[in-house]
Short mmCIF file of C-alpha atoms and ligand atoms in Angstrom, two decimals:
data_model
loop_
_atom_site.label_atom_id
_atom_site.label_comp_id
_atom_site.label_asym_id
_atom_site.label_seq_id
_atom_site.Cartn_x
_atom_site.Cartn_y
_atom_site.Cartn_z
CA UNK A 30 36.06 142.13 58.93
CA UNK A 31 37.18 144.87 56.56
CA UNK A 32 40.30 146.97 57.05
CA UNK A 33 38.16 149.91 58.11
CA UNK A 34 36.34 147.73 60.70
CA UNK A 35 39.70 146.56 62.01
CA UNK A 36 40.95 150.13 62.27
CA UNK A 37 37.81 151.14 64.15
CA UNK A 38 38.31 148.38 66.71
CA UNK A 39 42.00 149.22 67.18
CA UNK A 40 40.97 152.84 67.70
CA UNK A 41 38.45 151.70 70.33
CA UNK A 42 41.19 149.77 72.12
CA UNK A 43 43.47 152.80 71.99
CA UNK A 44 40.71 154.95 73.49
CA UNK A 45 40.07 152.45 76.32
CA UNK A 46 43.75 152.14 77.14
CA UNK A 47 44.10 155.92 77.17
CA UNK A 48 41.09 156.36 79.42
CA UNK A 49 42.41 153.79 81.91
CA UNK A 50 45.45 156.00 82.53
CA UNK A 51 43.94 159.42 81.90
CA UNK A 52 45.64 160.11 78.57
CA UNK A 53 44.19 161.95 75.62
CA UNK A 54 43.81 159.65 72.57
CA UNK A 55 45.50 162.14 70.29
CA UNK A 56 48.76 161.61 72.18
CA UNK A 57 49.04 158.13 70.61
CA UNK A 58 49.95 157.81 66.93
CA UNK A 59 48.81 154.64 65.20
CA UNK A 60 51.48 153.49 62.74
CA UNK A 61 49.90 150.85 60.52
CA UNK A 62 52.51 148.22 59.71
CA UNK A 63 51.83 147.40 56.06
CA UNK A 64 54.84 145.14 55.38
CA UNK A 65 54.06 142.30 52.93
CA UNK A 66 50.69 143.87 52.01
CA UNK A 67 49.93 145.43 48.60
CA UNK A 68 49.35 149.14 47.91
CA UNK A 69 45.59 148.57 47.55
CA UNK A 70 45.34 147.62 51.21
CA UNK A 71 47.31 150.70 52.24
CA UNK A 72 45.00 152.87 50.14
CA UNK A 73 42.02 151.33 51.93
CA UNK A 74 43.56 152.24 55.27
CA UNK A 75 44.21 155.78 54.02
CA UNK A 76 40.55 156.03 53.01
CA UNK A 77 39.65 154.97 56.55
CA UNK A 78 41.67 157.92 57.86
CA UNK A 79 45.16 156.56 58.62
CA UNK A 80 48.16 158.75 57.86
CA UNK A 81 51.18 156.74 59.05
CA UNK A 82 52.57 153.48 57.67
CA UNK A 83 55.46 151.27 58.71
CA UNK A 84 57.61 149.10 56.45
CA UNK A 85 60.61 146.93 57.26
CA UNK A 86 62.21 146.10 53.92
CA UNK A 87 63.87 148.54 51.58
CA UNK A 88 63.40 146.46 48.41
CA UNK A 89 59.68 146.15 49.03
CA UNK A 90 59.34 149.86 49.86
CA UNK A 91 61.09 151.04 46.72
CA UNK A 92 58.06 149.98 44.70
CA UNK A 93 55.28 150.40 47.23
CA UNK A 94 55.99 153.86 48.63
CA UNK A 95 55.91 155.66 45.25
CA UNK A 96 52.93 153.54 44.13
CA UNK A 97 50.91 154.68 47.11
CA UNK A 98 52.15 158.28 47.07
CA UNK A 99 51.17 158.86 43.46
CA UNK A 100 47.59 157.74 44.10
CA UNK A 101 46.76 160.07 46.98
CA UNK A 102 46.50 163.83 47.30
CA UNK A 103 48.54 163.89 50.51
CA UNK A 104 51.30 161.32 50.84
CA UNK A 105 51.23 159.50 54.18
CA UNK A 106 54.14 159.60 56.62
CA UNK A 107 56.40 156.60 56.05
CA UNK A 108 58.13 154.93 58.98
CA UNK A 109 61.01 152.50 58.59
CA UNK A 110 60.89 149.88 61.37
CA UNK A 111 63.32 147.20 60.15
CA UNK A 112 67.00 146.47 60.60
CA UNK A 113 68.99 148.67 58.19
CA UNK A 114 71.91 147.33 56.18
CA UNK A 115 74.65 149.91 55.61
CA UNK A 116 74.38 149.76 51.86
CA UNK A 117 70.66 150.58 52.07
CA UNK A 118 71.03 153.72 54.20
CA UNK A 119 70.69 156.07 51.21
CA UNK A 120 67.43 154.40 50.18
CA UNK A 121 66.05 154.71 53.68
CA UNK A 122 66.77 158.44 53.87
CA UNK A 123 65.29 158.96 50.39
CA UNK A 124 62.05 157.04 51.00
CA UNK A 125 61.22 157.47 54.68
CA UNK A 126 60.33 160.28 57.06
CA UNK A 127 60.90 158.52 60.39
CA UNK A 128 63.27 155.67 61.26
CA UNK A 129 62.39 153.66 64.38
CA UNK A 130 65.28 151.24 64.17
CA UNK A 131 68.55 153.10 64.68
CA UNK A 132 70.33 150.21 66.37
CA UNK A 133 74.04 151.00 66.03
CA UNK A 134 76.34 153.99 65.73
CA UNK A 135 77.56 153.06 62.28
CA UNK A 136 74.07 153.15 60.82
CA UNK A 137 73.25 156.42 62.61
CA UNK A 138 76.33 157.99 60.95
CA UNK A 139 75.39 156.60 57.53
CA UNK A 140 71.84 157.92 57.81
CA UNK A 141 73.07 161.37 58.77
CA UNK A 142 75.67 161.40 55.96
CA UNK A 143 73.16 160.28 53.35
CA UNK A 144 70.64 162.80 54.66
CA UNK A 145 73.27 165.49 54.20
CA UNK A 146 73.95 164.41 50.61
CA UNK A 147 70.22 164.40 49.86
CA UNK A 148 69.53 167.58 51.82
CA UNK A 149 67.10 165.74 54.07
CA UNK A 150 66.65 165.61 57.84
CA UNK A 151 65.40 162.30 59.12
CA UNK A 152 63.47 161.88 62.38
CA UNK A 153 64.98 159.00 64.28
CA UNK A 154 64.24 156.80 67.25
CA UNK A 155 66.94 154.84 68.99
CA UNK A 156 66.15 151.16 69.28
CA UNK A 157 66.87 149.78 72.73
CA UNK A 158 67.01 146.13 73.68
CA UNK A 159 65.47 146.35 77.14
CA UNK A 160 64.52 142.69 77.54
CA UNK A 161 68.04 141.35 76.94
CA UNK A 162 66.69 138.79 74.49
CA UNK A 163 69.50 137.56 72.22
CA UNK A 164 67.41 137.70 69.09
CA UNK A 165 66.68 141.40 69.34
CA UNK A 166 68.52 144.23 67.64
CA UNK A 167 69.16 147.49 69.43
CA UNK A 168 71.52 149.14 71.86
CA UNK A 169 71.84 147.11 75.01
CA UNK A 170 69.57 148.52 77.70
CA UNK A 171 69.16 145.39 79.75
CA UNK A 172 69.28 146.27 83.46
CA UNK A 173 70.38 149.82 82.64
CA UNK A 174 69.05 150.95 86.06
CA UNK A 175 71.55 148.82 87.99
CA UNK A 176 74.35 148.01 85.55
CA UNK A 177 76.72 150.97 85.38
CA UNK A 178 78.58 149.62 82.35
CA UNK A 179 75.38 149.28 80.34
CA UNK A 180 74.37 152.75 81.39
CA UNK A 181 77.72 154.36 80.54
CA UNK A 182 77.86 152.76 77.10
CA UNK A 183 74.30 153.79 76.35
CA UNK A 184 74.82 157.39 77.46
CA UNK A 185 77.98 157.69 75.40
CA UNK A 186 76.34 156.27 72.28
CA UNK A 187 73.33 158.54 72.62
CA UNK A 188 75.54 161.61 73.07
CA UNK A 189 77.35 160.66 69.86
CA UNK A 190 74.09 160.33 67.95
CA UNK A 191 72.70 163.62 69.27
CA UNK A 192 75.62 165.35 67.54
CA UNK A 193 74.83 163.99 64.07
CA UNK A 194 73.64 166.98 62.02
CA UNK A 195 71.08 165.30 59.74
CA UNK A 196 69.54 162.93 62.23
CA UNK A 197 66.89 164.40 64.50
CA UNK A 198 66.72 162.09 67.53
CA UNK A 199 63.10 162.18 68.71
CA UNK A 200 62.95 159.33 71.21
CA UNK A 201 63.30 155.61 71.86
CA UNK A 202 61.85 152.40 70.42
CA UNK A 203 61.68 148.86 71.73
CA UNK A 204 60.16 145.50 70.89
CA UNK A 205 58.96 143.20 73.65
CA UNK A 206 59.39 139.45 73.28
CA UNK A 207 56.25 137.52 72.44
CA UNK A 208 54.44 136.41 75.61
CA UNK A 209 51.10 134.64 75.96
CA UNK A 210 49.94 137.22 78.47
CA UNK A 211 50.42 140.81 77.38
CA UNK A 212 50.71 141.90 81.01
CA UNK A 213 54.16 140.26 81.06
CA UNK A 214 55.44 143.00 78.75
CA UNK A 215 54.69 145.80 81.23
CA UNK A 216 58.12 146.01 82.92
CA UNK A 217 59.78 146.25 79.50
CA UNK A 218 57.66 149.19 78.41
CA UNK A 219 57.90 150.83 81.83
CA UNK A 220 61.69 150.39 81.68
CA UNK A 221 61.88 152.17 78.32
CA UNK A 222 59.76 155.06 79.58
CA UNK A 223 61.93 155.35 82.69
CA UNK A 224 65.07 155.34 80.54
CA UNK A 225 63.62 158.11 78.39
CA UNK A 226 62.85 160.22 81.49
CA UNK A 227 66.33 159.69 82.86
CA UNK A 228 68.01 160.61 79.55
CA UNK A 229 65.90 163.74 79.28
CA UNK A 230 66.78 164.98 82.72
CA UNK A 231 70.44 163.98 82.79
CA UNK A 232 71.26 165.20 79.26
CA UNK A 233 68.88 168.16 79.28
CA UNK A 234 67.27 167.13 76.00
CA UNK A 235 63.73 166.43 74.78
CA UNK A 236 62.88 162.87 73.73
CA UNK A 237 59.12 163.11 73.24
CA UNK A 238 58.53 159.87 71.36
CA UNK A 239 58.24 156.33 72.71
CA UNK A 240 57.60 153.78 69.95
CA UNK A 241 56.41 150.62 71.66
CA UNK A 242 53.54 148.18 71.35
CA UNK A 243 52.42 145.88 68.52
CA UNK A 244 49.25 143.85 67.87
CA UNK A 245 49.92 141.59 70.86
CA UNK A 246 50.73 144.19 73.45
CA UNK A 247 49.84 147.75 72.41
CA UNK A 248 47.23 148.38 75.16
CA UNK A 249 49.87 147.80 77.84
CA UNK A 250 52.39 149.92 75.91
CA UNK A 251 49.89 152.80 75.82
CA UNK A 252 49.29 152.49 79.57
CA UNK A 253 53.07 152.78 80.02
CA UNK A 254 53.41 155.88 77.85
CA UNK A 255 53.74 154.84 74.18
CA UNK A 256 53.33 157.79 71.80
CA UNK A 257 53.61 155.58 68.70
CA UNK A 258 52.27 152.05 68.39
CA UNK A 259 53.23 149.84 65.44
CA UNK A 260 50.26 147.66 64.58
CA UNK A 261 50.15 145.26 61.62
CA UNK A 262 48.03 142.12 62.05
CA UNK A 263 45.18 143.75 63.95
CA UNK A 264 44.64 146.05 60.93
CA UNK A 265 45.62 144.04 57.85
CA UNK A 266 45.20 140.46 59.10
CA UNK A 267 47.78 137.71 59.26
CA UNK A 268 50.79 137.94 56.96
CA UNK A 269 51.57 135.12 54.52
C1 LIG B 302 56.03 143.50 62.00
C2 LIG B 302 56.39 144.52 63.03
C3 LIG B 302 55.39 145.13 63.80
C4 LIG B 302 53.92 144.78 63.70
O1 LIG B 302 53.66 143.53 64.24
P1 LIG B 302 52.14 142.99 64.37
O2 LIG B 302 52.27 141.83 65.26
O3 LIG B 302 51.72 142.65 62.99
O4 LIG B 302 51.34 144.09 64.92
C5 LIG B 302 55.78 146.10 64.70
N1 LIG B 302 57.08 146.45 64.86
C6 LIG B 302 58.05 145.89 64.14
C7 LIG B 302 59.46 146.32 64.36
C8 LIG B 302 57.74 144.89 63.21
O5 LIG B 302 58.74 144.32 62.50
#
């Protein structure tokens, strides 16, 4: 299967998931996760019509992003989806358009400060750990519906981030744990969507984006309201 065949079958899956819940397919953005793969594969995906790519390592992106950009008429939109080290914040704001992985206040402040220095505004999604899994990054959102302390801390942190001048908070992101049956992820995605709705109404703000769903679980994420799915293996194959 070629990259363009893979993209076509992911797009078919997106269309079926959308039709199951009465959504329009153009409400779901496919972010192709190109981490570990060379520029040539990204260029193939661009030829097949993709416009959005996700990377998770700054060092790798410093070479790849300019290599790809200089070979195409219109540079794609670059999404950073990995954990950000403080000392790399300036590189993230310089190279990327959207950050999905704002997982602590300190890094949100750094990104806004570096954006200010570089005269850039970064679109940002707040990463929430809904599942409570220890291994996951993100603000704690486990049981936010019933745990008042979790809820208070989350609300306070989000208010703080909304005030940062060079960070444009566009929504929420989560990662589900790996399960054998993708159906098991549904409450996690539904919980993130519910949290988004609650934040919008209680804070009177717009949080249009929900970044959720990967190769293993994106159809369920779409059914639960994902506006961005981050798909790597289903497009580029297994990583080394
Ligand atoms: C690697 C990665 C993905 C893509 O995972 P696949 O299983 O290859 O689709 C999505 N989101 C994040 C945060 C990742 O690190």
